[in-house]
mmCIF file of C-alpha atoms and ligand atoms in Angstrom:
data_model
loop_
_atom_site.group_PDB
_atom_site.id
_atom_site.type_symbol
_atom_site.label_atom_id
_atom_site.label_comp_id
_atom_site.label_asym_id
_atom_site.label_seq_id
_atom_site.Cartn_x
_atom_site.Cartn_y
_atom_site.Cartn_z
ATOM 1 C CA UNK A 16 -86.484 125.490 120.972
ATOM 2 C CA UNK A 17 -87.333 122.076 118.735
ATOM 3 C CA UNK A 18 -89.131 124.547 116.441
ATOM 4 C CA UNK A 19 -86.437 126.671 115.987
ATOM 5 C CA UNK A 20 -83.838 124.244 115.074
ATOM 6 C CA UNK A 21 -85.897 122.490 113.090
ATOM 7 C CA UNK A 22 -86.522 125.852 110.985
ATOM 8 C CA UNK A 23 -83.207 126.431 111.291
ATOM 9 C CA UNK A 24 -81.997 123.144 110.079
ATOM 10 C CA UNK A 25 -84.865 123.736 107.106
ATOM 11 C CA UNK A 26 -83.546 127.246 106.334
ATOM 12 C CA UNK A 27 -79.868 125.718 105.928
ATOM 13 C CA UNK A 28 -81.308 122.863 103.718
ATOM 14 C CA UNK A 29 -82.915 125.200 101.880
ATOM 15 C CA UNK A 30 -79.734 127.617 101.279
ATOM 16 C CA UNK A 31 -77.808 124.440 100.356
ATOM 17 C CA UNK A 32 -80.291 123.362 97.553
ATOM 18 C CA UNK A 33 -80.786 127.269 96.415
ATOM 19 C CA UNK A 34 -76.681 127.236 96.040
ATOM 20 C CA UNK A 35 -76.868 124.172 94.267
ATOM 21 C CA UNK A 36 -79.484 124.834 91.601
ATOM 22 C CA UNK A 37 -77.944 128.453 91.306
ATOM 23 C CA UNK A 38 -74.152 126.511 90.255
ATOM 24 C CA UNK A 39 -75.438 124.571 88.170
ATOM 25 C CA UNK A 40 -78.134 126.896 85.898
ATOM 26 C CA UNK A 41 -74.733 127.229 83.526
ATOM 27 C CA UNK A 42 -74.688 129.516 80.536
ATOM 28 C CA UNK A 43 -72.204 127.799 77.543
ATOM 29 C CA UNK A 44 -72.064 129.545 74.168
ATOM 30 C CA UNK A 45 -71.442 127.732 71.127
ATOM 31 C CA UNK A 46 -69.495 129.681 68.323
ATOM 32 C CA UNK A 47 -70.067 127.836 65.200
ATOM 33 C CA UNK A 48 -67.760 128.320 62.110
ATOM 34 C CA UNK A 49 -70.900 130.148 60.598
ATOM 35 C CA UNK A 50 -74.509 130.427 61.304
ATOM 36 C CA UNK A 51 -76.233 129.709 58.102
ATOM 37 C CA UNK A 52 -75.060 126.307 57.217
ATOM 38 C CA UNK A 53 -77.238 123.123 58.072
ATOM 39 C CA UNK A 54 -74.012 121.351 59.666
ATOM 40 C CA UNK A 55 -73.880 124.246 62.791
ATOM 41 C CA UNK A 56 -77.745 124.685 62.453
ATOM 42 C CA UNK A 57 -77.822 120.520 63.213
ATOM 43 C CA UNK A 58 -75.114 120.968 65.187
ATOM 44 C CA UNK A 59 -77.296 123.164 67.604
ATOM 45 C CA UNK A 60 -80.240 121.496 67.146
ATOM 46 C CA UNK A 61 -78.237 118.690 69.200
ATOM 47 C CA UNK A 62 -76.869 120.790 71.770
ATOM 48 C CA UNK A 63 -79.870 122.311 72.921
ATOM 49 C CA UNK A 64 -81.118 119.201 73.395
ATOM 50 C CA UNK A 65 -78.466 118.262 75.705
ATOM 51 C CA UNK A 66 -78.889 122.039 77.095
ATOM 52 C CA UNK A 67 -83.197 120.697 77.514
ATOM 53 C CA UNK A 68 -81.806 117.495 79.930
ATOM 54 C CA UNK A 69 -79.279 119.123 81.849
ATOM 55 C CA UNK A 70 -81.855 122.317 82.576
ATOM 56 C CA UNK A 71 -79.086 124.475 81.382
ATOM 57 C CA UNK A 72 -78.667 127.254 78.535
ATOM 58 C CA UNK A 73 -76.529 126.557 75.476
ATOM 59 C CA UNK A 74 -76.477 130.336 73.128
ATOM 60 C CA UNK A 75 -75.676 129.910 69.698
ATOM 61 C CA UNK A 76 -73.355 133.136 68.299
ATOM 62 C CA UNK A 77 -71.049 133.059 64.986
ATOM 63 C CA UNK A 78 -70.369 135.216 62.035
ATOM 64 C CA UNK A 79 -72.105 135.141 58.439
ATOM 65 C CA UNK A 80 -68.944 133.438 56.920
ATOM 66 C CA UNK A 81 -66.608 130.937 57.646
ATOM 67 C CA UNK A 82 -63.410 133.446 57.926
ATOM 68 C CA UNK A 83 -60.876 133.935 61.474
ATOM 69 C CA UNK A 84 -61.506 137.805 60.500
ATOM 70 C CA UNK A 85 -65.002 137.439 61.303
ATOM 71 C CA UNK A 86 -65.285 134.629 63.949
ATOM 72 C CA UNK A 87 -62.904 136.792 66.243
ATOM 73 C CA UNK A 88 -64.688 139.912 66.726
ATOM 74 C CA UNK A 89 -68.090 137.090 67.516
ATOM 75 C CA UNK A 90 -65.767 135.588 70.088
ATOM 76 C CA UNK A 91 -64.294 138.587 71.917
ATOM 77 C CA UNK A 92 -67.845 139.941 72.042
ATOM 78 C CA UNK A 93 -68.791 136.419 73.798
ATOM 79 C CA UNK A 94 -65.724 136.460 76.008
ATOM 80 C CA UNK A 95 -66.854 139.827 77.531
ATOM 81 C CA UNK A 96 -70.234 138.328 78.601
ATOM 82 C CA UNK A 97 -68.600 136.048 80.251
ATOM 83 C CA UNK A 98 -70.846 132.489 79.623
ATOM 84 C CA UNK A 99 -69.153 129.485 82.483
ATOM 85 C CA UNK A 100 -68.212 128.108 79.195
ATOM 86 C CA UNK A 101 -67.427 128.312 75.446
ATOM 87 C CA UNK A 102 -67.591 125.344 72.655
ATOM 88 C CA UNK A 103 -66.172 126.603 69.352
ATOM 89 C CA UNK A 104 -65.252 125.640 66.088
ATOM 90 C CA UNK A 105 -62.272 127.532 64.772
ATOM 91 C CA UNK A 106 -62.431 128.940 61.516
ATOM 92 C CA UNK A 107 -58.317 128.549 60.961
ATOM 93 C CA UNK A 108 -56.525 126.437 62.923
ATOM 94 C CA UNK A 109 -53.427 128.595 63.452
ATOM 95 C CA UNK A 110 -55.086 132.401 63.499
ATOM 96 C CA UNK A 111 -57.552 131.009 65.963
ATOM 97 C CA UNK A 112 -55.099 130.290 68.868
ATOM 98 C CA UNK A 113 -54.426 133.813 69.999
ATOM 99 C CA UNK A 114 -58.563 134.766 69.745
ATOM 100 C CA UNK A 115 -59.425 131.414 71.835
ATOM 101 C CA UNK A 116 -56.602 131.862 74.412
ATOM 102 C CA UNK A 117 -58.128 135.859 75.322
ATOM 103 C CA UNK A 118 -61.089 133.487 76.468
ATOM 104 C CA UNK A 119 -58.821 130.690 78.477
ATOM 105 C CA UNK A 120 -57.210 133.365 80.274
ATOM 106 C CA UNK A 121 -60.469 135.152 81.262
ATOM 107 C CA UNK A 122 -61.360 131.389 82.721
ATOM 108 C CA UNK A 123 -63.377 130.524 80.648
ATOM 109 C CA UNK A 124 -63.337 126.454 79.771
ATOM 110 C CA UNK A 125 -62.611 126.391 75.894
ATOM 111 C CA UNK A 126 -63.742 122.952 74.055
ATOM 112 C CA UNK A 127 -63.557 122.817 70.368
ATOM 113 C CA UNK A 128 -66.447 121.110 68.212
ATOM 114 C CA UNK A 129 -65.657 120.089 64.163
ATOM 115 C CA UNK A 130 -62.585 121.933 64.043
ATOM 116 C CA UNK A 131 -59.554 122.146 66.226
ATOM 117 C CA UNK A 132 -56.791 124.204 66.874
ATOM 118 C CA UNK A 133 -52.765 123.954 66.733
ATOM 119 C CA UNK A 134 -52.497 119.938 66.329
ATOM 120 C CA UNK A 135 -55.429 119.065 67.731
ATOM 121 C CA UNK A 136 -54.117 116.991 70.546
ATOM 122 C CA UNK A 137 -55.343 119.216 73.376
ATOM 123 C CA UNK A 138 -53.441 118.784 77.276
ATOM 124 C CA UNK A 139 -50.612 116.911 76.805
ATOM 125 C CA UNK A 140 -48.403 119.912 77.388
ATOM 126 C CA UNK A 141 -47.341 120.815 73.552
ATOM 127 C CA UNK A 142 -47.643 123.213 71.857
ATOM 128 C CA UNK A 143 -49.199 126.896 71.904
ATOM 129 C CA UNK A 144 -52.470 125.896 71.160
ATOM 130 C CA UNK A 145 -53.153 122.893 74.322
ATOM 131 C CA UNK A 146 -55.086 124.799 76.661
ATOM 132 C CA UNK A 147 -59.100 123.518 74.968
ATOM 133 C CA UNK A 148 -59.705 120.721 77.335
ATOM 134 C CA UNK A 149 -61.475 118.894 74.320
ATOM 135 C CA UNK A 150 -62.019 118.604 71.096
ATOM 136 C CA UNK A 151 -65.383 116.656 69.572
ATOM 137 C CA UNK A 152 -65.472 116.299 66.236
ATOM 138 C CA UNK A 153 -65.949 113.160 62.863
ATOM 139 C CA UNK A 154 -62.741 111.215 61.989
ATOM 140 C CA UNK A 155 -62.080 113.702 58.975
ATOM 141 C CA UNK A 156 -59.158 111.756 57.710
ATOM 142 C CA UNK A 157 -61.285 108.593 58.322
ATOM 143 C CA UNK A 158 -63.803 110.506 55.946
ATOM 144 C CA UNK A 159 -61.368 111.449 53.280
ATOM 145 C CA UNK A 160 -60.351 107.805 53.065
ATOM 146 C CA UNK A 161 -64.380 107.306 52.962
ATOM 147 C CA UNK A 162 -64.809 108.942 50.262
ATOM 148 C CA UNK A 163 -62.012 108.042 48.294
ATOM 149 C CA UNK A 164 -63.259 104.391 48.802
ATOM 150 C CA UNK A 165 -66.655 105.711 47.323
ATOM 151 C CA UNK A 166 -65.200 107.675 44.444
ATOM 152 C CA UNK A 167 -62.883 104.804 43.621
ATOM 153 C CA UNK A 168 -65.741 102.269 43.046
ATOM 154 C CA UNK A 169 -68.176 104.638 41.488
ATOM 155 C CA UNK A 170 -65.226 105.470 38.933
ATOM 156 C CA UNK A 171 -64.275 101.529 38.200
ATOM 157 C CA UNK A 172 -61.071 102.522 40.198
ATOM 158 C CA UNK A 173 -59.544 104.740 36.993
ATOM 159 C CA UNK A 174 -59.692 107.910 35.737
ATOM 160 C CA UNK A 175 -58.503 111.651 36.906
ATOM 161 C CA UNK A 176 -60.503 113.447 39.875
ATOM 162 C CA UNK A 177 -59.961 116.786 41.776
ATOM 163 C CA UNK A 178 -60.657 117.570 45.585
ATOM 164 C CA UNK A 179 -62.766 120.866 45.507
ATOM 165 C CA UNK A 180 -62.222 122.344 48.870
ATOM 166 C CA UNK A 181 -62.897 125.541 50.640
ATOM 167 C CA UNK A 182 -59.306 126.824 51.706
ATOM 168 C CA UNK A 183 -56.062 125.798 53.332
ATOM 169 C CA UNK A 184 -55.769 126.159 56.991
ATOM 170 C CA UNK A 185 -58.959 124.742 58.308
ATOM 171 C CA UNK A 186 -58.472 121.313 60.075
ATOM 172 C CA UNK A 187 -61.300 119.355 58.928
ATOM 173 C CA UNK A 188 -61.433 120.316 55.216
ATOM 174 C CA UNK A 189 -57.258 119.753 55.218
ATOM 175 C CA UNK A 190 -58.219 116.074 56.903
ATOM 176 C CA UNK A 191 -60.398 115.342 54.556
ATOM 177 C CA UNK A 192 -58.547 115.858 51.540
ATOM 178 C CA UNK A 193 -55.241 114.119 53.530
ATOM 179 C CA UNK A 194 -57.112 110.971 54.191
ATOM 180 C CA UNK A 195 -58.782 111.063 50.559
ATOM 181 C CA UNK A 196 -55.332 111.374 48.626
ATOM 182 C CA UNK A 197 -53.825 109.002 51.001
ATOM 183 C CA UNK A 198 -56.205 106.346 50.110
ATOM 184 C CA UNK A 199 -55.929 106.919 46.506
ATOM 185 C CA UNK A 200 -52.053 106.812 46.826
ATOM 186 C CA UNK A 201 -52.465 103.479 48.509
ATOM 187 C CA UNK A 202 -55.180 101.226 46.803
ATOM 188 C CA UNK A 203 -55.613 103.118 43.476
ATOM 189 C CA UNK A 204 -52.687 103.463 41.924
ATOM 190 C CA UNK A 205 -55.030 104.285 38.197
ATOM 191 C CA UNK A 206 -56.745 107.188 39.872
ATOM 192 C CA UNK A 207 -55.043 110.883 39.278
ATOM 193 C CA UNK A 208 -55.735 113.297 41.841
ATOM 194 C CA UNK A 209 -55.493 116.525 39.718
ATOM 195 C CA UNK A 210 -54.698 120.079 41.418
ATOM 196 C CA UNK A 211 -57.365 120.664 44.080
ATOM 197 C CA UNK A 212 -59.257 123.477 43.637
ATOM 198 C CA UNK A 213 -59.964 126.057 46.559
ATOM 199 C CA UNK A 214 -63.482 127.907 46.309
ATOM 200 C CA UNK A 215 -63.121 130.139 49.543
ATOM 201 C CA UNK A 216 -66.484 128.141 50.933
ATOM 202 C CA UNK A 217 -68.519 129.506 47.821
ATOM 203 C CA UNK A 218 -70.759 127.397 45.683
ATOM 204 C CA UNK A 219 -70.758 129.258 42.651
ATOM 205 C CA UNK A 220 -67.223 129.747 42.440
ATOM 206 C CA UNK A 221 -67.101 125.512 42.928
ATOM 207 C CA UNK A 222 -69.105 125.464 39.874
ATOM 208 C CA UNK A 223 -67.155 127.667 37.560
ATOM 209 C CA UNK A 224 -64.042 126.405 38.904
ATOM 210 C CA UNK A 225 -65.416 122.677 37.761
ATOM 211 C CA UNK A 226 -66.152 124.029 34.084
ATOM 212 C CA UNK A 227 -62.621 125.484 33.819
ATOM 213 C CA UNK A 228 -60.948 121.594 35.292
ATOM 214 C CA UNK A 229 -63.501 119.726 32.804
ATOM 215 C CA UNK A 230 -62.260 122.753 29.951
ATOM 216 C CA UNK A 231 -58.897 121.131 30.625
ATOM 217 C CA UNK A 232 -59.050 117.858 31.141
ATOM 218 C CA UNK A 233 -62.555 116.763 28.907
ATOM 219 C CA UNK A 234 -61.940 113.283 30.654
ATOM 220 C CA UNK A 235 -62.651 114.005 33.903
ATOM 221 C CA UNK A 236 -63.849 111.200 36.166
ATOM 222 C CA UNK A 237 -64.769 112.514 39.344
ATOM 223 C CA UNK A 238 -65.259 115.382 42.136
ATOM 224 C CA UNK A 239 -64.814 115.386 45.699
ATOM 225 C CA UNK A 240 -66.808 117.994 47.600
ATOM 226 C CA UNK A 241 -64.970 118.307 50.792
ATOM 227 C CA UNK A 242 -67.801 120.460 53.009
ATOM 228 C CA UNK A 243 -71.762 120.991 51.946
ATOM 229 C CA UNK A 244 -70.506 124.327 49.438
ATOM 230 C CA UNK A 245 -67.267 122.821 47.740
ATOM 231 C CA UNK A 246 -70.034 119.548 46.915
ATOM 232 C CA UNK A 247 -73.636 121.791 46.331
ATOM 233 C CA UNK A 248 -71.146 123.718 43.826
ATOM 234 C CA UNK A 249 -69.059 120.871 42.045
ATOM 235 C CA UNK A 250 -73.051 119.134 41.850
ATOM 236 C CA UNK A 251 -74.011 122.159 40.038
ATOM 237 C CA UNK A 252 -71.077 123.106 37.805
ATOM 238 C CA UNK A 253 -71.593 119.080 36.544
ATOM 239 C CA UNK A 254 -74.980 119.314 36.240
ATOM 240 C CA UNK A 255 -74.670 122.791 34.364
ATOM 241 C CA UNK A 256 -72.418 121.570 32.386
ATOM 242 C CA UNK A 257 -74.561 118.281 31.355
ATOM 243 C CA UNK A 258 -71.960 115.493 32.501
ATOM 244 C CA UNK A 259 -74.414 114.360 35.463
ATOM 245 C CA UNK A 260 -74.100 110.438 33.507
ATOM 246 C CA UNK A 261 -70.225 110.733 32.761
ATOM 247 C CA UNK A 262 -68.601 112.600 36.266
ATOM 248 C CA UNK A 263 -68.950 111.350 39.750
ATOM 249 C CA UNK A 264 -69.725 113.644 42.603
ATOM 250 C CA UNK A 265 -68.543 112.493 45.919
ATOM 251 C CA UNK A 266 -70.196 114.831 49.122
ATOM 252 C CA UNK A 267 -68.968 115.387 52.202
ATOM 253 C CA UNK A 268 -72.206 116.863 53.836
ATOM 254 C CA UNK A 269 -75.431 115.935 54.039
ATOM 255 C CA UNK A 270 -77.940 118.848 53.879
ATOM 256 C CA UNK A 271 -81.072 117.845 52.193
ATOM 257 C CA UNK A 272 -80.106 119.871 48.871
ATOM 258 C CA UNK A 273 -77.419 117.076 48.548
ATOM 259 C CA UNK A 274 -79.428 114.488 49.373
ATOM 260 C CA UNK A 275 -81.860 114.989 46.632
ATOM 261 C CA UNK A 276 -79.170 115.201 44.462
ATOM 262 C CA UNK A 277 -78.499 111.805 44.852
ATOM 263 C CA UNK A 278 -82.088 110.419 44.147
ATOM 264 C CA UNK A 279 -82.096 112.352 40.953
ATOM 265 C CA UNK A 280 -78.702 110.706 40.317
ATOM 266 C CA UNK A 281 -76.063 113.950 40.096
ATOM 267 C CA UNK A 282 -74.709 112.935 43.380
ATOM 268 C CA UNK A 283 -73.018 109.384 43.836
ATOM 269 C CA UNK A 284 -72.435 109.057 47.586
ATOM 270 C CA UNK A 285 -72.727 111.935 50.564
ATOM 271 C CA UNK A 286 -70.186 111.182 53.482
ATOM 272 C CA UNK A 287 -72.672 112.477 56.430
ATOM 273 C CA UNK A 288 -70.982 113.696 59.327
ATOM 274 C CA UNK A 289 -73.323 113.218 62.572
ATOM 275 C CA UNK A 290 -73.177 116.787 63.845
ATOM 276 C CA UNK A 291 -76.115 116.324 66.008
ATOM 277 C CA UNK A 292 -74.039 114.514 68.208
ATOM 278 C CA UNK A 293 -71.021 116.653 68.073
ATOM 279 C CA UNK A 294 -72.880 119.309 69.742
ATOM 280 C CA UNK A 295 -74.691 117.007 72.476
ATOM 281 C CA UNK A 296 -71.693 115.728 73.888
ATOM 282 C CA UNK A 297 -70.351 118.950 73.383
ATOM 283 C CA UNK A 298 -72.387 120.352 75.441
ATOM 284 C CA UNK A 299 -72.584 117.210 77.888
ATOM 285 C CA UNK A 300 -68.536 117.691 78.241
ATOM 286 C CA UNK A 301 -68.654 121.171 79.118
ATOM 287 C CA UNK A 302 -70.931 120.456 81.939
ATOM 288 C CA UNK A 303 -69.135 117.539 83.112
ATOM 289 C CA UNK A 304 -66.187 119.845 83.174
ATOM 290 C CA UNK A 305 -67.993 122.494 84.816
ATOM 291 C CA UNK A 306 -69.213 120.149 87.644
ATOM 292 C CA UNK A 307 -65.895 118.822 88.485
ATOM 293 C CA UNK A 308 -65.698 115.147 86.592
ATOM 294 C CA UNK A 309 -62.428 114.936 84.672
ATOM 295 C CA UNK A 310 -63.588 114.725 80.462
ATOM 296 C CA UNK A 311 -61.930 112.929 77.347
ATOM 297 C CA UNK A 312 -59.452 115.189 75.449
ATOM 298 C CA UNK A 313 -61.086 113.760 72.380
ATOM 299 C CA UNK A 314 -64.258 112.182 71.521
ATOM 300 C CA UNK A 315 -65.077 111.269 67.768
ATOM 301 C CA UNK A 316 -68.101 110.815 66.318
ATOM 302 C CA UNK A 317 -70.119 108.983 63.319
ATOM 303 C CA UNK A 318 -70.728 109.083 59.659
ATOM 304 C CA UNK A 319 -73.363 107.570 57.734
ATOM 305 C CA UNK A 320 -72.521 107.196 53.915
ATOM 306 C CA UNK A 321 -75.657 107.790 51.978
ATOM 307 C CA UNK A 322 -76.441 106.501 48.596
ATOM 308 C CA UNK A 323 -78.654 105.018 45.910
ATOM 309 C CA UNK A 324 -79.049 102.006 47.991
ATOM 310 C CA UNK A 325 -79.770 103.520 51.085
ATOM 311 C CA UNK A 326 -81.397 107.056 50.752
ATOM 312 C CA UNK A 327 -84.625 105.717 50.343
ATOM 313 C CA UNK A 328 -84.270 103.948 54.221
ATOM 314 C CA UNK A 329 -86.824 105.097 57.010
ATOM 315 C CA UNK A 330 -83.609 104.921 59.399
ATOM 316 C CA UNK A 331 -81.485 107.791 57.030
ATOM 317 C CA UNK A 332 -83.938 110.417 57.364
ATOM 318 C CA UNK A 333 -82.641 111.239 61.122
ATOM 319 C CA UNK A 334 -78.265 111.301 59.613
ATOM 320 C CA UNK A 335 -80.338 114.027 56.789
ATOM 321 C CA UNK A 336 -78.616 117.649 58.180
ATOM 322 C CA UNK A 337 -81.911 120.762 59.854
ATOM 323 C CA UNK A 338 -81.967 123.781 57.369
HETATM 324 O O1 LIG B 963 -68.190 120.289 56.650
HETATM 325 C C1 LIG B 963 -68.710 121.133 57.635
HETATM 326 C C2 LIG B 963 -67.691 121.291 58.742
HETATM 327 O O2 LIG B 963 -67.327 120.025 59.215
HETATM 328 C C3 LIG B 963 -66.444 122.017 58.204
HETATM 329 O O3 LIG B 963 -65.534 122.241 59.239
HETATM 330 C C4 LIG B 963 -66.823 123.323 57.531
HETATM 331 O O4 LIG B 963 -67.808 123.091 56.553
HETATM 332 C C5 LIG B 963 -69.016 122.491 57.029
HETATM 333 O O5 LIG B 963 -69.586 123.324 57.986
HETATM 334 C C6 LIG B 963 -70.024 122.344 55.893
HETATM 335 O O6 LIG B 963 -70.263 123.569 55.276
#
């Protein structure tokens, strides 16, 4: 009789452990805004090792491009497996909404990484686009004003400059350029933001569209690259067009292409976003979630600003983006 309920006591023990490890072997999926750029390739690199400590699975599926026409069909694909959760970041913060909420009404927790939908400000019961229950991401306004700060010293605070950016519509690259020609509004009253120019996330249209501002305006100070293509491009129209001493390039990115760039001199400053860490506690939010703790509805992370001072340092190799 001792025997048995001891072996039956064992048995339920056992059950309760196998139910355990079973909940919490958790499949998320993280839908980055494309999958050949360093920023979602680092950004991975950070989640799976997140996915490595929790002894869970973290899938990485996204589109070629960084375009809502592409990232949907990716997403409704990933809906219909079904993962316990899905971190995302939306290529268009308004066409995105419908796309995302297919996957919030099949019950599937929706947290948004880099980019954000609607206004951003996720459960407070506004708006059509509240249902992510977070949203992890850099202080991209903080970042604009970052750069501006950057721009305006390397430039003597005067001159003209343009923001080269990928396209209206996309939260982060519209933050950045916010908080950039805020700052110059404020503190630098002899710096002229020209028209900013929109390359559709395409480096060699960055770089003609530089040699068509400078055509027009043969005293131009300084570009802003807003993401790692608008500032790979504007580095290479300058360079092409042999102003590397006279025109400042300002990154946002830090992929190592960039970063060389700087040692040789064409690039001033990179703003580097940590995205490394954007998809650990990504990942480290969703499980929380999925476990039952209560999350942030925000968490920001770092930059590191690299430049001729710095990029040299032992300690900026780790802030340089995976390719
Ligand atoms: O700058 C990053 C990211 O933060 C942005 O949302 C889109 O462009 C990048 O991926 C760089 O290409």
């Amino acid at each position: 009789m001792k025997n048995l309920i001891t072996s039956l006591a064992f048995a339920a023990a056992l059950g309760t452990a196998g139910a355990a490890q079973a909940q919490e072997d958790f499949t998320i999926t993280l839908v980055p805004g494309l999958t050949t750029d360093a920023f979602y390739i680092t950004m991975n690199r950070g989640a799976q090792a997140a996915a490595e400590a929790l002894g869970i699975t973290v899938d990485f599926q996204g589109a070629e491009e960084f375009d809502p026409v592409l990232q949907t069909p990716v997403l409704d694909a990933v809906i219909g497996r079904g993962p316990d959760a899905i971190l995302v970041a939306p290529t268009d913060s308004t066409q995105m909404i419908e796309p995302l909420r297919r996957a919030a009404d099949a019950g599937i927790p929706v947290i948004t990484v880099d980019t954000f939908i609607d206004d951003g400000k996720y459960q407070d019961g506004a708006g059509d686009g509240d249902f992510p229950l977070s949203y992890i991401a850099s202080d991209n306004i903080g970042g604009g004003r970052m750069a501006a700060r950057s721009m305006a010293e390397a430039i003597g605070g005067k001159g003209k400059v343009y923001v080269s950016n990928v396209r209206p519509g996309i939260s982060t690259t519209d933050q950045r350029e916010e908080g950039f020609k805020a700052e110059m509004a404020e503190n630098y009253p002899d710096i002229e933001v020209l028209e900013t120019q929109y390359n559709e996330n395409d480096a060699s249209l960055a770089a003609s569209q530089f040699q068509a501002v400078l055509a027009r305006n043969p005293d131009i100070a300084g570009v802003f690259g807003a993401n790692l293509f608008s500032a790979l491009g504007a580095g290479n129209g300058v360079e092409s067009a042999g102003k590397a001493e006279d025109v400042t390039v300002i990154a946002f990115d830090a992929p190592s292409s960039i970063v060389n760039n700087i040692s040789s001199g064409l690039v001033d400053a990179a703003i580097a976003q940590h995205p490394a860490e954007i998809g650990y506690y990504g990942v480290m939010t969703a499980y929380a979630a999925l476990t039952g703790q209560s999350v942030p509805t925000s968490i920001g992370t770092g930059f590191t600003v690299i430049n001729a001072d710095n990029v040299n340092d032992d300690e900026i190799a780790k802030f340089i983006y995976a390719e």
